[in-house]
């Protein structure tokens, strides 16, 4: 494959996504990435605090979730838990994931939609952990009982959901399929709680994409099942 072929393939896959992100960055400058910068700083802050006994105790009280926690406690800690790096995930990797996924999403969806999608995917993953460990073997939602006390933190569920939604929404379909396939493969090879929550995030992002598609088609039809009537030019 020569260079023109590579450029055409890259343009076909990532062109609309790149143009959308570039236009917003040119229009707003550094302010277009405010959410991404704040989120990255929060990851750094909680990672640093988690390295000291007093800081780790504070992080545990306000941002660490386990499937054994009462659901109201989990909901209160969820907004913070997304920015607490997961056990086994280096702080720099968590920051890199946030920069890539949140940055791309903020430049294409905007900050509020990015937050909404990210928190929704994380919320569903957390809900699945709470429900799955209580279901018996053989149940569709069953998760191993040993997951009940696993520390459930980190931005990865939000990252997975945002990555799938943004790439598919803006035409990078092969990239979206690669995200889904890689996530499913990693979970199959290493079935940990985080992997199952990532699968829940994929399902959540897919449902959001379907809802967005339905809403856009209804808007195009005027919301009443027939094409909207354009006004006559004068």
mmCIF file of C-alpha atoms in Angstrom:
data_model
loop_
_atom_site.group_PDB
_atom_site.id
_atom_site.type_symbol
_atom_site.label_atom_id
_atom_site.label_comp_id
_atom_site.label_asym_id
_atom_site.label_seq_id
_atom_site.Cartn_x
_atom_site.Cartn_y
_atom_site.Cartn_z
ATOM 1 C CA UNK A 1 0.000 0.000 0.000
ATOM 2 C CA UNK A 2 1.560 3.316 -1.085
ATOM 3 C CA UNK A 3 1.312 6.611 0.739
ATOM 4 C CA UNK A 4 -1.742 7.942 -1.165
ATOM 5 C CA UNK A 5 -3.588 4.733 -0.295
ATOM 6 C CA UNK A 6 -2.663 5.134 3.360
ATOM 7 C CA UNK A 7 -3.824 8.749 3.342
ATOM 8 C CA UNK A 8 -7.124 7.836 1.705
ATOM 9 C CA UNK A 9 -7.703 5.050 4.221
ATOM 10 C CA UNK A 10 -6.856 7.373 7.126
ATOM 11 C CA UNK A 11 -9.129 10.094 5.753
ATOM 12 C CA UNK A 12 -11.978 7.626 5.290
ATOM 13 C CA UNK A 13 -11.616 6.306 8.849
ATOM 14 C CA UNK A 14 -10.679 9.364 10.886
ATOM 15 C CA UNK A 15 -11.363 12.363 8.630
ATOM 16 C CA UNK A 16 -14.763 13.419 10.069
ATOM 17 C CA UNK A 17 -13.538 12.882 13.629
ATOM 18 C CA UNK A 18 -10.374 14.902 12.999
ATOM 19 C CA UNK A 19 -12.223 17.770 11.322
ATOM 20 C CA UNK A 20 -14.772 18.010 14.141
ATOM 21 C CA UNK A 21 -12.056 18.035 16.821
ATOM 22 C CA UNK A 22 -9.840 20.457 14.893
ATOM 23 C CA UNK A 23 -12.696 22.921 14.307
ATOM 24 C CA UNK A 24 -13.602 23.029 17.999
ATOM 25 C CA UNK A 25 -9.957 23.416 19.032
ATOM 26 C CA UNK A 26 -9.497 26.317 16.606
ATOM 27 C CA UNK A 27 -12.718 27.961 17.762
ATOM 28 C CA UNK A 28 -12.112 27.742 21.508
ATOM 29 C CA UNK A 29 -8.389 27.192 21.870
ATOM 30 C CA UNK A 30 -7.106 25.603 25.069
ATOM 31 C CA UNK A 31 -10.506 26.184 26.727
ATOM 32 C CA UNK A 32 -11.887 23.377 24.551
ATOM 33 C CA UNK A 33 -9.957 20.907 26.714
ATOM 34 C CA UNK A 34 -10.823 22.266 30.153
ATOM 35 C CA UNK A 35 -12.585 19.094 31.300
ATOM 36 C CA UNK A 36 -9.718 16.912 30.088
ATOM 37 C CA UNK A 37 -7.094 18.982 31.901
ATOM 38 C CA UNK A 38 -9.101 19.085 35.147
ATOM 39 C CA UNK A 39 -9.758 15.331 34.967
ATOM 40 C CA UNK A 40 -6.076 14.563 34.383
ATOM 41 C CA UNK A 41 -5.088 16.740 37.337
ATOM 42 C CA UNK A 42 -7.604 14.936 39.551
ATOM 43 C CA UNK A 43 -6.117 11.574 38.559
ATOM 44 C CA UNK A 44 -2.653 12.879 39.458
ATOM 45 C CA UNK A 45 -3.918 14.309 42.754
ATOM 46 C CA UNK A 46 -5.622 11.118 43.902
ATOM 47 C CA UNK A 47 -2.709 8.961 42.737
ATOM 48 C CA UNK A 48 -0.307 11.094 44.791
ATOM 49 C CA UNK A 49 -2.592 11.074 47.850
ATOM 50 C CA UNK A 50 -3.006 7.296 47.598
ATOM 51 C CA UNK A 51 0.735 6.909 48.104
ATOM 52 C CA UNK A 52 0.633 8.108 51.725
ATOM 53 C CA UNK A 53 -1.157 6.428 54.651
ATOM 54 C CA UNK A 54 -3.332 9.402 55.572
ATOM 55 C CA UNK A 55 -4.035 10.185 51.936
ATOM 56 C CA UNK A 56 -4.884 6.560 51.169
ATOM 57 C CA UNK A 57 -7.354 6.512 54.073
ATOM 58 C CA UNK A 58 -9.034 9.660 52.750
ATOM 59 C CA UNK A 59 -9.167 8.312 49.190
ATOM 60 C CA UNK A 60 -10.677 5.086 50.492
ATOM 61 C CA UNK A 61 -13.411 6.976 52.360
ATOM 62 C CA UNK A 62 -14.436 9.223 49.465
ATOM 63 C CA UNK A 63 -13.523 7.372 46.282
ATOM 64 C CA UNK A 64 -13.107 3.608 46.681
ATOM 65 C CA UNK A 65 -16.088 1.415 45.835
ATOM 66 C CA UNK A 66 -16.579 -2.285 46.456
ATOM 67 C CA UNK A 67 -19.501 -4.457 45.460
ATOM 68 C CA UNK A 68 -20.207 -5.065 49.156
ATOM 69 C CA UNK A 69 -20.807 -1.350 49.763
ATOM 70 C CA UNK A 70 -24.429 -0.237 50.160
ATOM 71 C CA UNK A 71 -25.714 1.225 46.920
ATOM 72 C CA UNK A 72 -26.190 4.784 48.339
ATOM 73 C CA UNK A 73 -22.539 4.776 49.459
ATOM 74 C CA UNK A 74 -21.422 3.600 46.018
ATOM 75 C CA UNK A 75 -23.411 6.380 44.343
ATOM 76 C CA UNK A 76 -21.869 9.017 46.604
ATOM 77 C CA UNK A 77 -18.343 7.780 45.880
ATOM 78 C CA UNK A 78 -18.783 7.226 42.150
ATOM 79 C CA UNK A 79 -17.977 10.807 41.017
ATOM 80 C CA UNK A 80 -14.606 10.585 42.781
ATOM 81 C CA UNK A 81 -13.854 6.918 42.067
ATOM 82 C CA UNK A 82 -13.513 7.565 38.341
ATOM 83 C CA UNK A 83 -10.420 9.662 39.034
ATOM 84 C CA UNK A 84 -8.799 7.257 41.507
ATOM 85 C CA UNK A 85 -6.382 5.025 39.548
ATOM 86 C CA UNK A 86 -7.257 1.354 39.712
ATOM 87 C CA UNK A 87 -5.008 -1.109 41.510
ATOM 88 C CA UNK A 88 -2.493 -2.420 38.995
ATOM 89 C CA UNK A 89 -2.900 0.579 36.669
ATOM 90 C CA UNK A 90 0.054 2.999 36.900
ATOM 91 C CA UNK A 91 -0.867 6.625 37.402
ATOM 92 C CA UNK A 92 0.741 7.625 34.116
ATOM 93 C CA UNK A 93 -1.378 5.067 32.241
ATOM 94 C CA UNK A 94 -4.551 6.411 33.877
ATOM 95 C CA UNK A 95 -3.576 9.962 32.905
ATOM 96 C CA UNK A 96 -2.802 8.872 29.330
ATOM 97 C CA UNK A 97 -6.183 7.138 29.012
ATOM 98 C CA UNK A 98 -7.976 10.246 30.265
ATOM 99 C CA UNK A 99 -6.024 12.543 27.947
ATOM 100 C CA UNK A 100 -6.787 10.438 24.880
ATOM 101 C CA UNK A 101 -10.405 9.434 25.508
ATOM 102 C CA UNK A 102 -11.678 12.478 27.401
ATOM 103 C CA UNK A 103 -9.750 14.835 25.122
ATOM 104 C CA UNK A 104 -11.168 13.365 21.930
ATOM 105 C CA UNK A 105 -14.664 13.218 23.401
ATOM 106 C CA UNK A 106 -14.548 16.776 24.715
ATOM 107 C CA UNK A 107 -13.467 18.082 21.309
ATOM 108 C CA UNK A 108 -16.274 16.243 19.513
ATOM 109 C CA UNK A 109 -19.154 15.874 21.970
ATOM 110 C CA UNK A 110 -18.447 18.824 24.239
ATOM 111 C CA UNK A 111 -17.698 18.709 27.989
ATOM 112 C CA UNK A 112 -21.208 18.070 29.326
ATOM 113 C CA UNK A 113 -21.966 15.181 26.997
ATOM 114 C CA UNK A 114 -18.530 13.747 27.711
ATOM 115 C CA UNK A 115 -19.253 13.823 31.442
ATOM 116 C CA UNK A 116 -22.717 12.362 30.930
ATOM 117 C CA UNK A 117 -21.489 9.459 28.792
ATOM 118 C CA UNK A 118 -18.459 8.775 30.989
ATOM 119 C CA UNK A 119 -20.438 8.731 34.224
ATOM 120 C CA UNK A 120 -23.250 6.681 32.705
ATOM 121 C CA UNK A 121 -20.830 3.981 31.542
ATOM 122 C CA UNK A 122 -19.109 3.947 34.938
ATOM 123 C CA UNK A 123 -22.444 3.877 36.755
ATOM 124 C CA UNK A 124 -23.676 0.866 34.770
ATOM 125 C CA UNK A 125 -20.373 -0.942 35.370
ATOM 126 C CA UNK A 126 -20.626 -0.309 39.109
ATOM 127 C CA UNK A 127 -24.265 -1.423 39.124
ATOM 128 C CA UNK A 128 -23.306 -4.615 37.293
ATOM 129 C CA UNK A 129 -20.650 -5.395 39.912
ATOM 130 C CA UNK A 130 -23.155 -4.923 42.734
ATOM 131 C CA UNK A 131 -25.797 -7.055 41.061
ATOM 132 C CA UNK A 132 -23.551 -9.702 39.504
ATOM 133 C CA UNK A 133 -21.913 -10.904 42.720
ATOM 134 C CA UNK A 134 -25.354 -11.582 44.196
ATOM 135 C CA UNK A 135 -26.556 -13.727 41.281
ATOM 136 C CA UNK A 136 -26.118 -17.531 41.379
ATOM 137 C CA UNK A 137 -23.884 -19.426 38.942
ATOM 138 C CA UNK A 138 -25.623 -19.923 35.640
ATOM 139 C CA UNK A 139 -27.438 -16.590 35.822
ATOM 140 C CA UNK A 140 -26.825 -14.265 32.853
ATOM 141 C CA UNK A 141 -25.407 -11.537 35.117
ATOM 142 C CA UNK A 142 -23.470 -13.817 37.499
ATOM 143 C CA UNK A 143 -20.040 -12.661 38.657
ATOM 144 C CA UNK A 144 -17.674 -14.686 40.871
ATOM 145 C CA UNK A 145 -18.190 -14.094 44.593
ATOM 146 C CA UNK A 146 -14.522 -13.177 45.040
ATOM 147 C CA UNK A 147 -15.168 -9.964 43.088
ATOM 148 C CA UNK A 148 -17.270 -8.649 45.974
ATOM 149 C CA UNK A 149 -14.289 -7.196 47.852
ATOM 150 C CA UNK A 150 -12.269 -6.055 44.833
ATOM 151 C CA UNK A 151 -11.444 -2.343 44.811
ATOM 152 C CA UNK A 152 -13.497 -0.768 42.038
ATOM 153 C CA UNK A 153 -11.926 2.512 40.895
ATOM 154 C CA UNK A 154 -10.436 4.105 37.817
ATOM 155 C CA UNK A 155 -11.468 5.836 34.584
ATOM 156 C CA UNK A 156 -11.263 2.774 32.335
ATOM 157 C CA UNK A 157 -15.021 2.069 32.056
ATOM 158 C CA UNK A 158 -15.627 5.697 31.092
ATOM 159 C CA UNK A 159 -12.689 5.540 28.662
ATOM 160 C CA UNK A 160 -13.998 2.379 26.974
ATOM 161 C CA UNK A 161 -17.525 3.735 26.654
ATOM 162 C CA UNK A 162 -16.399 7.112 25.336
ATOM 163 C CA UNK A 163 -13.968 5.515 22.877
ATOM 164 C CA UNK A 164 -16.636 3.300 21.356
ATOM 165 C CA UNK A 165 -19.307 5.990 21.220
ATOM 166 C CA UNK A 166 -17.107 8.733 19.753
ATOM 167 C CA UNK A 167 -15.393 6.599 17.117
ATOM 168 C CA UNK A 168 -18.641 5.029 15.906
ATOM 169 C CA UNK A 169 -20.589 8.318 16.059
ATOM 170 C CA UNK A 170 -18.064 10.095 13.846
ATOM 171 C CA UNK A 171 -17.548 7.349 11.301
ATOM 172 C CA UNK A 172 -14.396 5.597 12.554
ATOM 173 C CA UNK A 173 -16.196 2.269 12.445
ATOM 174 C CA UNK A 174 -13.143 -0.006 12.190
ATOM 175 C CA UNK A 175 -11.592 1.753 15.183
ATOM 176 C CA UNK A 176 -14.814 1.275 17.160
ATOM 177 C CA UNK A 177 -14.914 -2.417 16.272
ATOM 178 C CA UNK A 178 -11.256 -2.752 17.285
ATOM 179 C CA UNK A 179 -12.029 -1.176 20.684
ATOM 180 C CA UNK A 180 -14.893 -3.628 21.239
ATOM 181 C CA UNK A 181 -12.924 -6.665 20.050
ATOM 182 C CA UNK A 182 -9.841 -5.808 22.100
ATOM 183 C CA UNK A 183 -11.934 -5.239 25.229
ATOM 184 C CA UNK A 184 -13.771 -8.542 24.819
ATOM 185 C CA UNK A 185 -10.534 -10.439 24.109
ATOM 186 C CA UNK A 186 -8.730 -9.045 27.157
ATOM 187 C CA UNK A 187 -11.696 -9.949 29.368
ATOM 188 C CA UNK A 188 -11.833 -13.478 27.950
ATOM 189 C CA UNK A 189 -8.090 -14.002 28.504
ATOM 190 C CA UNK A 190 -7.981 -12.327 31.934
ATOM 191 C CA UNK A 191 -11.498 -12.356 33.458
ATOM 192 C CA UNK A 192 -11.246 -9.710 36.176
ATOM 193 C CA UNK A 193 -13.922 -7.424 37.578
ATOM 194 C CA UNK A 194 -12.628 -4.468 35.575
ATOM 195 C CA UNK A 195 -12.970 -6.447 32.351
ATOM 196 C CA UNK A 196 -16.608 -7.281 33.041
ATOM 197 C CA UNK A 197 -17.301 -3.645 33.840
ATOM 198 C CA UNK A 198 -15.652 -2.722 30.542
ATOM 199 C CA UNK A 199 -18.079 -5.045 28.754
ATOM 200 C CA UNK A 200 -20.937 -3.326 30.587
ATOM 201 C CA UNK A 201 -19.545 0.017 29.385
ATOM 202 C CA UNK A 202 -19.532 -1.277 25.783
ATOM 203 C CA UNK A 203 -23.172 -2.317 26.095
ATOM 204 C CA UNK A 204 -24.063 1.055 27.617
ATOM 205 C CA UNK A 205 -22.310 2.994 24.843
ATOM 206 C CA UNK A 206 -24.083 0.860 22.232
ATOM 207 C CA UNK A 207 -27.478 1.624 23.790
ATOM 208 C CA UNK A 208 -26.629 5.350 23.852
ATOM 209 C CA UNK A 209 -25.630 5.189 20.171
ATOM 210 C CA UNK A 210 -28.910 3.494 19.276
ATOM 211 C CA UNK A 211 -30.876 6.100 21.240
ATOM 212 C CA UNK A 212 -28.950 8.895 19.529
ATOM 213 C CA UNK A 213 -29.670 7.380 16.117
ATOM 214 C CA UNK A 214 -33.392 7.129 16.855
ATOM 215 C CA UNK A 215 -33.506 10.717 18.164
ATOM 216 C CA UNK A 216 -31.714 12.051 15.086
ATOM 217 C CA UNK A 217 -34.053 10.196 12.718
ATOM 218 C CA UNK A 218 -37.087 11.533 14.584
ATOM 219 C CA UNK A 219 -35.650 15.039 14.396
ATOM 220 C CA UNK A 220 -35.064 14.643 10.657
ATOM 221 C CA UNK A 221 -38.710 13.561 10.200
ATOM 222 C CA UNK A 222 -40.017 16.418 12.287
ATOM 223 C CA UNK A 223 -40.818 14.061 15.184
ATOM 224 C CA UNK A 224 -44.118 12.924 13.662
ATOM 225 C CA UNK A 225 -43.151 10.069 11.396
ATOM 226 C CA UNK A 226 -42.911 12.139 8.203
ATOM 227 C CA UNK A 227 -40.160 14.314 6.758
ATOM 228 C CA UNK A 228 -40.070 17.826 8.113
ATOM 229 C CA UNK A 229 -41.449 20.381 5.664
ATOM 230 C CA UNK A 230 -38.940 22.990 4.701
ATOM 231 C CA UNK A 231 -40.221 26.548 4.295
ATOM 232 C CA UNK A 232 -40.629 27.789 0.738
ATOM 233 C CA UNK A 233 -37.965 30.210 -0.413
ATOM 234 C CA UNK A 234 -39.249 33.730 -0.996
#
